[in-house]
mmCIF file of C-alpha atoms in Angstrom:
data_model
loop_
_atom_site.group_PDB
_atom_site.id
_atom_site.type_symbol
_atom_site.label_atom_id
_atom_site.label_comp_id
_atom_site.label_asym_id
_atom_site.label_seq_id
_atom_site.Cartn_x
_atom_site.Cartn_y
_atom_site.Cartn_z
ATOM 1 C CA MET A 1270 55.422 97.809 124.397
ATOM 2 C CA LYS A 1271 57.534 94.637 124.594
ATOM 3 C CA ARG A 1272 55.206 93.098 122.028
ATOM 4 C CA ALA A 1273 55.462 96.222 119.851
ATOM 5 C CA VAL A 1274 59.275 96.023 119.934
ATOM 6 C CA LYS A 1275 59.162 92.341 119.005
ATOM 7 C CA LEU A 1276 56.848 93.098 116.092
ATOM 8 C CA ALA A 1277 59.068 95.957 114.917
ATOM 9 C CA TRP A 1278 62.063 93.635 114.556
ATOM 10 C CA ARG A 1279 60.157 91.693 111.867
ATOM 11 C CA GLY A 1280 60.773 94.623 109.534
ATOM 12 C CA ALA A 1281 64.562 94.385 109.934
ATOM 13 C CA GLY A 1282 66.251 94.756 106.567
ATOM 14 C CA TRP A 1283 63.015 95.393 104.690
ATOM 15 C CA VAL A 1284 62.207 98.950 105.787
ATOM 16 C CA ASN A 1285 65.639 100.640 105.357
ATOM 17 C CA PRO A 1286 66.238 103.557 105.370
ATOM 18 C CA ASN A 1287 63.025 103.893 107.371
ATOM 19 C CA PRO A 1288 62.917 102.905 111.053
ATOM 20 C CA MET A 1289 61.589 99.619 112.398
ATOM 21 C CA VAL A 1290 58.279 100.340 114.125
ATOM 22 C CA GLY A 1291 55.743 98.140 115.911
ATOM 23 C CA ALA A 1292 52.305 99.032 117.264
ATOM 24 C CA VAL A 1293 49.736 97.378 119.542
ATOM 25 C CA VAL A 1294 46.163 98.571 120.190
ATOM 26 C CA VAL A 1295 44.744 97.765 123.641
ATOM 27 C CA LYS A 1296 41.210 98.287 124.964
ATOM 28 C CA ASP A 1297 39.826 97.206 128.310
ATOM 29 C CA GLY A 1298 43.010 95.301 129.014
ATOM 30 C CA GLN A 1299 42.794 93.266 125.806
ATOM 31 C CA VAL A 1300 44.909 93.453 122.648
ATOM 32 C CA ILE A 1301 42.541 94.187 119.762
ATOM 33 C CA GLY A 1302 45.066 94.928 117.034
ATOM 34 C CA GLU A 1303 48.759 94.862 116.227
ATOM 35 C CA GLY A 1304 51.032 95.542 113.297
ATOM 36 C CA PHE A 1305 54.475 96.652 112.167
ATOM 37 C CA HIS A 1306 56.124 98.550 109.324
ATOM 38 C CA GLU A 1307 56.640 95.644 106.912
ATOM 39 C CA TYR A 1308 58.550 97.137 103.982
ATOM 40 C CA PHE A 1309 59.811 100.465 102.664
ATOM 41 C CA GLY A 1310 56.925 102.429 101.162
ATOM 42 C CA GLY A 1311 54.299 100.222 102.831
ATOM 43 C CA ASN A 1312 51.789 101.029 105.556
ATOM 44 C CA HIS A 1313 53.187 102.332 108.802
ATOM 45 C CA ALA A 1314 52.828 100.211 111.922
ATOM 46 C CA GLU A 1315 49.934 102.254 113.316
ATOM 47 C CA VAL A 1316 47.885 101.734 110.143
ATOM 48 C CA ASN A 1317 48.550 97.988 110.083
ATOM 49 C CA ALA A 1318 47.614 97.710 113.762
ATOM 50 C CA MET A 1319 44.168 99.165 113.100
ATOM 51 C CA LEU A 1320 43.371 97.339 109.868
ATOM 52 C CA GLY A 1321 40.140 95.375 110.050
ATOM 53 C CA ILE A 1322 39.018 96.883 113.371
ATOM 54 C CA SER A 1323 35.812 98.924 113.476
ATOM 55 C CA ASP A 1324 35.971 102.582 114.478
ATOM 56 C CA ASP A 1325 33.772 101.891 117.501
ATOM 57 C CA ALA A 1326 36.152 99.183 118.700
ATOM 58 C CA VAL A 1327 39.187 101.445 118.380
ATOM 59 C CA ALA A 1328 37.532 104.494 120.001
ATOM 60 C CA GLY A 1329 38.775 105.028 123.543
ATOM 61 C CA SER A 1330 41.653 102.565 123.188
ATOM 62 C CA THR A 1331 45.369 102.912 123.970
ATOM 63 C CA LEU A 1332 47.936 102.698 121.190
ATOM 64 C CA TYR A 1333 51.412 101.471 122.115
ATOM 65 C CA VAL A 1334 53.903 102.410 119.400
ATOM 66 C CA THR A 1335 57.694 102.193 119.455
ATOM 67 C CA LEU A 1336 58.292 105.479 117.593
ATOM 68 C CA GLU A 1337 56.470 108.806 117.543
ATOM 69 C CA PRO A 1338 53.694 108.695 114.892
ATOM 70 C CA CYS A 1339 54.480 110.800 111.840
ATOM 71 C CA ALA A 1340 52.856 114.177 111.251
ATOM 72 C CA HIS A 1341 53.963 114.694 107.656
ATOM 73 C CA THR A 1342 53.079 113.236 104.281
ATOM 74 C CA GLY A 1343 55.815 111.022 102.845
ATOM 75 C CA LYS A 1344 55.123 107.835 100.940
ATOM 76 C CA THR A 1345 52.029 107.468 103.154
ATOM 77 C CA PRO A 1346 49.633 109.967 104.831
ATOM 78 C CA PRO A 1347 50.323 111.251 108.373
ATOM 79 C CA CYS A 1348 49.574 108.614 111.011
ATOM 80 C CA VAL A 1349 48.514 111.222 113.588
ATOM 81 C CA ASN A 1350 45.478 112.115 111.454
ATOM 82 C CA LEU A 1351 44.305 108.499 111.519
ATOM 83 C CA ILE A 1352 44.878 108.286 115.279
ATOM 84 C CA VAL A 1353 42.665 111.354 115.821
ATOM 85 C CA GLU A 1354 40.019 110.123 113.379
ATOM 86 C CA LYS A 1355 39.850 106.745 115.127
ATOM 87 C CA ARG A 1356 39.322 108.560 118.488
ATOM 88 C CA ILE A 1357 42.164 106.801 120.248
ATOM 89 C CA ALA A 1358 42.268 108.103 123.825
ATOM 90 C CA ARG A 1359 45.901 107.471 124.794
ATOM 91 C CA VAL A 1360 49.167 106.924 122.938
ATOM 92 C CA VAL A 1361 52.239 105.438 124.661
ATOM 93 C CA ILE A 1362 55.437 106.056 122.669
ATOM 94 C CA GLY A 1363 58.860 104.439 122.987
ATOM 95 C CA MET A 1364 60.864 107.397 121.685
ATOM 96 C CA ALA A 1365 60.440 110.652 119.787
ATOM 97 C CA ASP A 1366 61.234 110.493 116.079
ATOM 98 C CA PRO A 1367 64.617 112.177 115.394
ATOM 99 C CA ASN A 1368 63.529 112.906 111.821
ATOM 100 C CA PRO A 1369 63.419 116.743 111.599
ATOM 101 C CA LEU A 1370 60.145 116.441 109.684
ATOM 102 C CA VAL A 1371 58.525 114.774 112.702
ATOM 103 C CA ASN A 1372 60.519 115.382 115.915
ATOM 104 C CA GLY A 1373 57.833 116.411 118.427
ATOM 105 C CA LYS A 1374 55.297 117.504 115.825
ATOM 106 C CA GLY A 1375 53.361 114.241 116.025
ATOM 107 C CA ILE A 1376 53.173 114.450 119.808
ATOM 108 C CA SER A 1377 52.056 118.105 119.743
ATOM 109 C CA PHE A 1378 49.362 117.371 117.131
ATOM 110 C CA MET A 1379 47.889 114.531 119.163
ATOM 111 C CA GLN A 1380 47.957 116.519 122.418
ATOM 112 C CA SER A 1381 46.274 119.483 120.744
ATOM 113 C CA ASN A 1382 43.483 117.112 119.723
ATOM 114 C CA GLY A 1383 42.881 115.910 123.267
ATOM 115 C CA ILE A 1384 44.874 112.678 123.148
ATOM 116 C CA ARG A 1385 46.863 111.729 126.243
ATOM 117 C CA VAL A 1386 50.474 111.070 125.220
ATOM 118 C CA GLU A 1387 53.164 109.295 127.258
ATOM 119 C CA LEU A 1388 56.760 109.217 126.011
ATOM 120 C CA GLY A 1389 59.858 107.173 126.850
ATOM 121 C CA LEU A 1390 58.628 103.655 127.655
ATOM 122 C CA MET A 1391 61.457 101.170 126.841
ATOM 123 C CA GLU A 1392 63.257 104.006 125.076
ATOM 124 C CA SER A 1393 66.733 102.454 125.366
ATOM 125 C CA GLN A 1394 65.583 99.257 123.631
ATOM 126 C CA VAL A 1395 63.816 101.197 120.883
ATOM 127 C CA ARG A 1396 66.812 103.491 120.414
ATOM 128 C CA GLU A 1397 69.224 100.569 120.044
ATOM 129 C CA MET A 1398 66.880 98.774 117.667
ATOM 130 C CA ASN A 1399 66.845 101.819 115.394
ATOM 131 C CA GLU A 1400 70.460 102.959 115.900
ATOM 132 C CA ALA A 1401 71.103 102.800 112.151
ATOM 133 C CA PHE A 1402 68.060 104.955 111.375
ATOM 134 C CA ILE A 1403 68.975 107.477 114.085
ATOM 135 C CA LYS A 1404 72.531 107.864 112.751
ATOM 136 C CA TYR A 1405 71.394 108.142 109.143
ATOM 137 C CA ILE A 1406 68.489 110.561 109.648
ATOM 138 C CA SER A 1407 70.676 112.787 111.850
ATOM 139 C CA THR A 1408 73.841 112.865 109.721
ATOM 140 C CA GLN A 1409 72.874 111.522 106.269
ATOM 141 C CA ARG A 1410 75.725 109.015 106.665
ATOM 142 C CA PRO A 1411 75.359 105.280 107.104
ATOM 143 C CA PHE A 1412 75.655 103.536 110.450
ATOM 144 C CA VAL A 1413 78.867 101.478 110.304
ATOM 145 C CA LEU A 1414 79.242 98.087 111.958
ATOM 146 C CA LEU A 1415 82.704 96.522 111.955
ATOM 147 C CA LYS A 1416 82.455 92.723 112.105
ATOM 148 C CA SER A 1417 85.357 90.363 112.614
ATOM 149 C CA ALA A 1418 85.854 86.664 113.309
ATOM 150 C CA MET A 1419 89.029 85.458 114.944
ATOM 151 C CA THR A 1420 90.624 82.633 116.875
ATOM 152 C CA LEU A 1421 91.288 82.930 120.587
ATOM 153 C CA ASP A 1422 94.802 84.145 119.775
ATOM 154 C CA GLY A 1423 93.452 86.895 117.529
ATOM 155 C CA LYS A 1424 94.093 85.401 114.074
ATOM 156 C CA ILE A 1425 91.689 85.792 111.172
ATOM 157 C CA ALA A 1426 93.554 83.330 108.939
ATOM 158 C CA THR A 1427 96.493 80.947 108.972
ATOM 159 C CA VAL A 1428 100.019 81.829 107.861
ATOM 160 C CA THR A 1429 98.948 80.651 104.369
ATOM 161 C CA ASN A 1430 95.846 82.914 104.469
ATOM 162 C CA ALA A 1431 93.401 80.004 104.849
ATOM 163 C CA SER A 1432 90.329 81.342 106.689
ATOM 164 C CA ARG A 1433 87.460 78.901 106.103
ATOM 165 C CA TRP A 1434 86.116 78.456 108.586
ATOM 166 C CA ILE A 1435 87.318 80.333 111.659
ATOM 167 C CA THR A 1436 83.959 80.289 113.446
ATOM 168 C CA GLY A 1437 81.171 77.739 113.718
ATOM 169 C CA GLU A 1438 77.932 77.424 111.787
ATOM 170 C CA ALA A 1439 75.866 79.367 114.350
ATOM 171 C CA SER A 1440 78.152 82.407 114.096
ATOM 172 C CA ARG A 1441 78.126 82.282 110.309
ATOM 173 C CA LYS A 1442 74.319 82.209 110.351
ATOM 174 C CA MET A 1443 74.365 85.278 112.595
ATOM 175 C CA VAL A 1444 76.509 87.095 110.033
ATOM 176 C CA HIS A 1445 73.974 86.272 107.313
ATOM 177 C CA LEU A 1446 71.222 87.726 109.519
ATOM 178 C CA LEU A 1447 73.278 90.895 109.934
ATOM 179 C CA ARG A 1448 73.670 91.087 106.155
ATOM 180 C CA GLN A 1449 69.880 91.012 105.919
ATOM 181 C CA GLN A 1450 69.411 93.736 108.546
ATOM 182 C CA LEU A 1451 71.947 96.183 107.104
ATOM 183 C CA SER A 1452 71.796 97.740 103.654
ATOM 184 C CA ALA A 1453 75.357 97.042 102.510
ATOM 185 C CA VAL A 1454 78.498 95.041 103.241
ATOM 186 C CA MET A 1455 82.033 96.197 102.601
ATOM 187 C CA VAL A 1456 85.358 94.388 102.230
ATOM 188 C CA GLY A 1457 88.833 95.280 101.078
ATOM 189 C CA VAL A 1458 90.131 94.076 97.730
ATOM 190 C CA ASN A 1459 92.538 91.641 99.405
ATOM 191 C CA THR A 1460 89.558 89.736 100.821
ATOM 192 C CA VAL A 1461 88.143 89.453 97.300
ATOM 193 C CA LEU A 1462 91.475 88.325 95.845
ATOM 194 C CA PHE A 1463 92.118 85.703 98.570
ATOM 195 C CA ASP A 1464 88.581 84.419 99.306
ATOM 196 C CA ASP A 1465 86.554 85.363 96.184
ATOM 197 C CA PRO A 1466 83.391 85.756 98.318
ATOM 198 C CA LEU A 1467 79.822 86.234 97.118
ATOM 199 C CA LEU A 1468 78.846 88.348 100.169
ATOM 200 C CA ASN A 1469 75.244 87.284 99.742
ATOM 201 C CA ILE A 1470 72.717 85.640 102.055
ATOM 202 C CA ARG A 1471 72.673 81.876 101.920
ATOM 203 C CA MET A 1472 69.788 80.801 104.143
ATOM 204 C CA LYS A 1473 66.389 79.241 103.589
ATOM 205 C CA GLY A 1474 63.486 81.614 103.124
ATOM 206 C CA THR A 1475 63.107 85.009 101.466
ATOM 207 C CA TRP A 1476 65.994 87.415 101.978
ATOM 208 C CA LYS A 1477 67.198 90.706 100.539
ATOM 209 C CA ASN A 1478 70.828 90.538 99.448
ATOM 210 C CA PRO A 1479 72.871 93.572 100.511
ATOM 211 C CA LEU A 1480 74.718 96.052 98.342
ATOM 212 C CA LYS A 1481 78.390 95.052 98.122
ATOM 213 C CA VAL A 1482 81.112 97.697 98.380
ATOM 214 C CA ILE A 1483 84.750 96.860 97.615
ATOM 215 C CA ALA A 1484 87.511 99.211 98.774
ATOM 216 C CA ASP A 1485 90.078 98.897 95.987
ATOM 217 C CA THR A 1486 92.546 101.789 95.880
ATOM 218 C CA HIS A 1487 94.464 100.634 92.779
ATOM 219 C CA GLY A 1488 91.666 98.774 90.956
ATOM 220 C CA ARG A 1489 93.211 95.352 91.561
ATOM 221 C CA ILE A 1490 89.961 93.363 91.634
ATOM 222 C CA SER A 1491 89.869 90.512 89.120
ATOM 223 C CA THR A 1492 87.216 90.738 86.428
ATOM 224 C CA GLU A 1493 86.717 87.010 87.109
ATOM 225 C CA ALA A 1494 85.587 87.722 90.696
ATOM 226 C CA LYS A 1495 82.311 86.065 91.669
ATOM 227 C CA LEU A 1496 80.914 89.420 92.764
ATOM 228 C CA LEU A 1497 81.194 90.747 89.222
ATOM 229 C CA SER A 1498 79.853 87.649 87.524
ATOM 230 C CA ASN A 1499 76.986 86.883 89.939
ATOM 231 C CA ASP A 1500 75.775 90.209 91.319
ATOM 232 C CA PRO A 1501 77.341 93.081 89.353
ATOM 233 C CA GLN A 1502 74.267 95.298 89.695
ATOM 234 C CA LEU A 1503 74.617 95.113 93.498
ATOM 235 C CA THR A 1504 78.355 95.822 93.490
ATOM 236 C CA ILE A 1505 80.187 99.133 93.943
ATOM 237 C CA ILE A 1506 83.950 99.327 93.428
ATOM 238 C CA ALA A 1507 85.286 102.229 95.500
ATOM 239 C CA THR A 1508 88.577 103.086 93.839
ATOM 240 C CA THR A 1509 90.752 106.114 93.052
ATOM 241 C CA GLY A 1510 92.491 107.852 90.172
ATOM 242 C CA LEU A 1511 95.358 105.390 90.723
ATOM 243 C CA ALA A 1512 93.317 102.645 89.024
ATOM 244 C CA ASP A 1513 93.698 101.787 85.332
ATOM 245 C CA PRO A 1514 90.964 103.683 83.395
ATOM 246 C CA GLN A 1515 90.541 100.761 80.988
ATOM 247 C CA LYS A 1516 89.963 98.405 83.923
ATOM 248 C CA ILE A 1517 87.353 100.780 85.309
ATOM 249 C CA LYS A 1518 85.511 100.854 81.984
ATOM 250 C CA GLN A 1519 85.587 97.062 81.829
ATOM 251 C CA ILE A 1520 84.108 96.771 85.316
ATOM 252 C CA GLU A 1521 81.363 99.241 84.429
ATOM 253 C CA ARG A 1522 80.544 97.292 81.259
ATOM 254 C CA MET A 1523 80.046 94.225 83.438
ATOM 255 C CA GLY A 1524 77.254 96.095 85.255
ATOM 256 C CA ALA A 1525 78.996 97.190 88.453
ATOM 257 C CA GLN A 1526 79.154 100.772 89.633
ATOM 258 C CA VAL A 1527 82.542 102.442 90.079
ATOM 259 C CA LEU A 1528 82.945 105.194 92.652
ATOM 260 C CA ILE A 1529 86.068 107.322 92.110
ATOM 261 C CA CYS A 1530 87.290 108.552 95.497
ATOM 262 C CA PRO A 1531 90.079 110.788 96.759
ATOM 263 C CA VAL A 1532 93.177 109.153 98.233
ATOM 264 C CA LYS A 1533 93.731 109.585 101.969
ATOM 265 C CA ASN A 1534 96.583 107.980 103.916
ATOM 266 C CA SER A 1535 97.524 106.160 100.686
ATOM 267 C CA VAL A 1536 94.127 104.395 100.463
ATOM 268 C CA VAL A 1537 90.544 105.104 99.457
ATOM 269 C CA ASP A 1538 89.098 107.994 101.484
ATOM 270 C CA LEU A 1539 86.519 106.109 103.561
ATOM 271 C CA SER A 1540 84.801 109.272 104.789
ATOM 272 C CA PHE A 1541 84.132 110.179 101.160
ATOM 273 C CA VAL A 1542 82.790 106.671 100.543
ATOM 274 C CA MET A 1543 80.380 106.971 103.474
ATOM 275 C CA GLN A 1544 79.238 110.404 102.391
ATOM 276 C CA SER A 1545 78.596 109.085 98.867
ATOM 277 C CA LEU A 1546 76.715 106.028 100.130
ATOM 278 C CA GLY A 1547 74.572 108.260 102.326
ATOM 279 C CA LYS A 1548 73.577 110.315 99.291
ATOM 280 C CA MET A 1549 72.583 107.054 97.581
ATOM 281 C CA GLY A 1550 70.186 106.281 100.453
ATOM 282 C CA VAL A 1551 72.363 103.621 102.071
ATOM 283 C CA ASP A 1552 71.591 103.906 105.784
ATOM 284 C CA SER A 1553 73.835 101.149 107.157
ATOM 285 C CA ILE A 1554 76.881 99.113 106.219
ATOM 286 C CA MET A 1555 78.804 96.214 107.723
ATOM 287 C CA ILE A 1556 82.546 96.138 107.183
ATOM 288 C CA GLU A 1557 83.489 92.447 107.060
ATOM 289 C CA GLY A 1558 87.187 92.410 106.161
ATOM 290 C CA GLY A 1559 90.067 92.550 106.021
ATOM 291 C CA SER A 1560 92.507 93.813 108.593
ATOM 292 C CA THR A 1561 93.847 96.778 106.587
ATOM 293 C CA LEU A 1562 90.346 98.063 105.884
ATOM 294 C CA ALA A 1563 89.375 97.562 109.535
ATOM 295 C CA PHE A 1564 92.247 99.739 110.750
ATOM 296 C CA SER A 1565 91.562 102.407 108.121
ATOM 297 C CA ALA A 1566 87.891 102.541 109.143
ATOM 298 C CA LEU A 1567 88.761 102.887 112.835
ATOM 299 C CA GLN A 1568 91.458 105.434 112.065
ATOM 300 C CA GLU A 1569 88.984 107.511 110.021
ATOM 301 C CA GLY A 1570 86.469 107.420 112.873
ATOM 302 C CA ILE A 1571 83.632 106.078 110.741
ATOM 303 C CA VAL A 1572 82.907 102.973 112.866
ATOM 304 C CA ASP A 1573 79.930 103.154 115.242
ATOM 305 C CA LYS A 1574 79.806 99.610 116.569
ATOM 306 C CA MET A 1575 81.876 96.426 116.591
ATOM 307 C CA ILE A 1576 80.846 92.777 116.687
ATOM 308 C CA THR A 1577 83.600 90.213 117.104
ATOM 309 C CA PHE A 1578 83.207 86.448 117.042
ATOM 310 C CA ILE A 1579 85.948 84.539 118.877
ATOM 311 C CA ALA A 1580 86.349 80.849 118.100
ATOM 312 C CA PRO A 1581 87.906 78.385 120.590
ATOM 313 C CA LYS A 1582 90.873 77.753 118.299
ATOM 314 C CA ILE A 1583 94.571 78.626 118.266
ATOM 315 C CA LEU A 1584 96.496 79.235 115.035
ATOM 316 C CA GLY A 1585 99.643 81.065 116.074
ATOM 317 C CA GLY A 1586 102.143 82.426 113.596
ATOM 318 C CA VAL A 1587 103.907 85.768 113.734
ATOM 319 C CA ASN A 1588 102.840 86.486 110.145
ATOM 320 C CA ALA A 1589 99.262 85.198 110.441
ATOM 321 C CA PRO A 1590 96.892 88.170 109.981
ATOM 322 C CA THR A 1591 94.987 89.698 112.883
ATOM 323 C CA SER A 1592 91.548 91.314 112.763
ATOM 324 C CA VAL A 1593 92.918 94.868 112.746
ATOM 325 C CA GLY A 1594 96.120 95.483 110.804
ATOM 326 C CA GLY A 1595 97.422 98.631 109.156
ATOM 327 C CA ASN A 1596 100.141 100.774 110.708
ATOM 328 C CA GLY A 1597 98.715 100.464 114.185
ATOM 329 C CA ILE A 1598 98.593 102.946 117.062
ATOM 330 C CA GLU A 1599 101.834 103.973 118.733
ATOM 331 C CA THR A 1600 100.771 104.839 122.280
ATOM 332 C CA MET A 1601 98.234 103.395 124.733
ATOM 333 C CA GLU A 1602 96.865 106.897 125.267
ATOM 334 C CA ASP A 1603 95.756 106.934 121.622
ATOM 335 C CA ALA A 1604 94.024 103.538 121.779
ATOM 336 C CA ILE A 1605 90.487 103.420 120.356
ATOM 337 C CA ASN A 1606 88.200 102.882 123.337
ATOM 338 C CA LEU A 1607 84.972 100.904 123.277
ATOM 339 C CA LYS A 1608 82.002 101.149 125.631
ATOM 340 C CA ASN A 1609 78.912 99.200 126.725
ATOM 341 C CA MET A 1610 80.582 95.875 125.923
ATOM 342 C CA ARG A 1611 78.328 92.814 125.961
ATOM 343 C CA THR A 1612 79.159 89.152 125.479
ATOM 344 C CA ARG A 1613 77.197 85.993 124.724
ATOM 345 C CA LYS A 1614 77.729 82.504 123.425
ATOM 346 C CA VAL A 1615 76.816 81.757 119.802
ATOM 347 C CA GLY A 1616 77.204 78.022 119.319
ATOM 348 C CA GLN A 1617 80.738 77.259 120.508
ATOM 349 C CA ASP A 1618 81.951 80.784 119.801
ATOM 350 C CA LEU A 1619 81.949 83.928 121.907
ATOM 351 C CA MET A 1620 80.300 87.038 120.458
ATOM 352 C CA ILE A 1621 81.466 90.421 121.754
ATOM 353 C CA GLU A 1622 79.403 93.509 120.970
ATOM 354 C CA ALA A 1623 80.614 97.026 121.779
ATOM 355 C CA TRP A 1624 80.198 100.620 120.657
ATOM 356 C CA VAL A 1625 83.044 102.922 119.657
#
């Protein structure tokens, strides 16, 4: 199962909004096949694990699979039918599939056909690996990761708004990997105006650039922004009726999509944005900046998880921005609490991971 989990991770960013799944076929104590779900619409892990193996070799084997095999026809046929046809004797599953089309049906089908099924091996690891899928398939809203990078004294930029670079190269590479794993990234318009970012993946190899979502209540984004000139087809401007209609038309002519949202607490209604993205099939999003957007997201209760990189630097400055701005919370009793906090070193920086 550890090998199946490791294989599943190779589909990160390529299978969204499907889950990452890995599978290993074992017979007489030997691995005879393995595979993973490689890309959206492609073969499921179970199919890939049995490719090229004769029926006689597979018969009587044990299949280790991270997620309950499907029992319905989607973009591919049901995997449970293949498992029965191949005469697999035992199936060990990491976790049941929360998809209402599957949930328990695959297990019941296999058991009714005489296959021994065991459920729950390494379930916590499998569940965390597919936390975005679980949130999306259960609520039809994207899993939201709030990422920030700050100095040891909590600053995300200097008093002159200089922010390149707060963290080291290893942390920045990690952020690019997160952009690959999640379907979209989101920043506030101030980040675009100050930093003019591309929000793409700049690493060697083959990568899938994320959808870019800009929260821009008044439509202040510059039409000269790199996002609009380099990747307009991957850019969504989430704005409101407070924006200039002519500016909106200009942005749309450049190839970007404009999402008109209600106003809530004087800014773009982020719950509406998430609901709209979910309808578009966006299963996960990373909020990268800035501090006003971070507070709004936490205040709206849309954040599921936080990752913070802390660099061994001090900037100081009463007016230097912090990672979470906005109006703030007035009492300690109303503080937003995090759980299951984990820390590790990334280069010279400290990475803190926690769930809201």
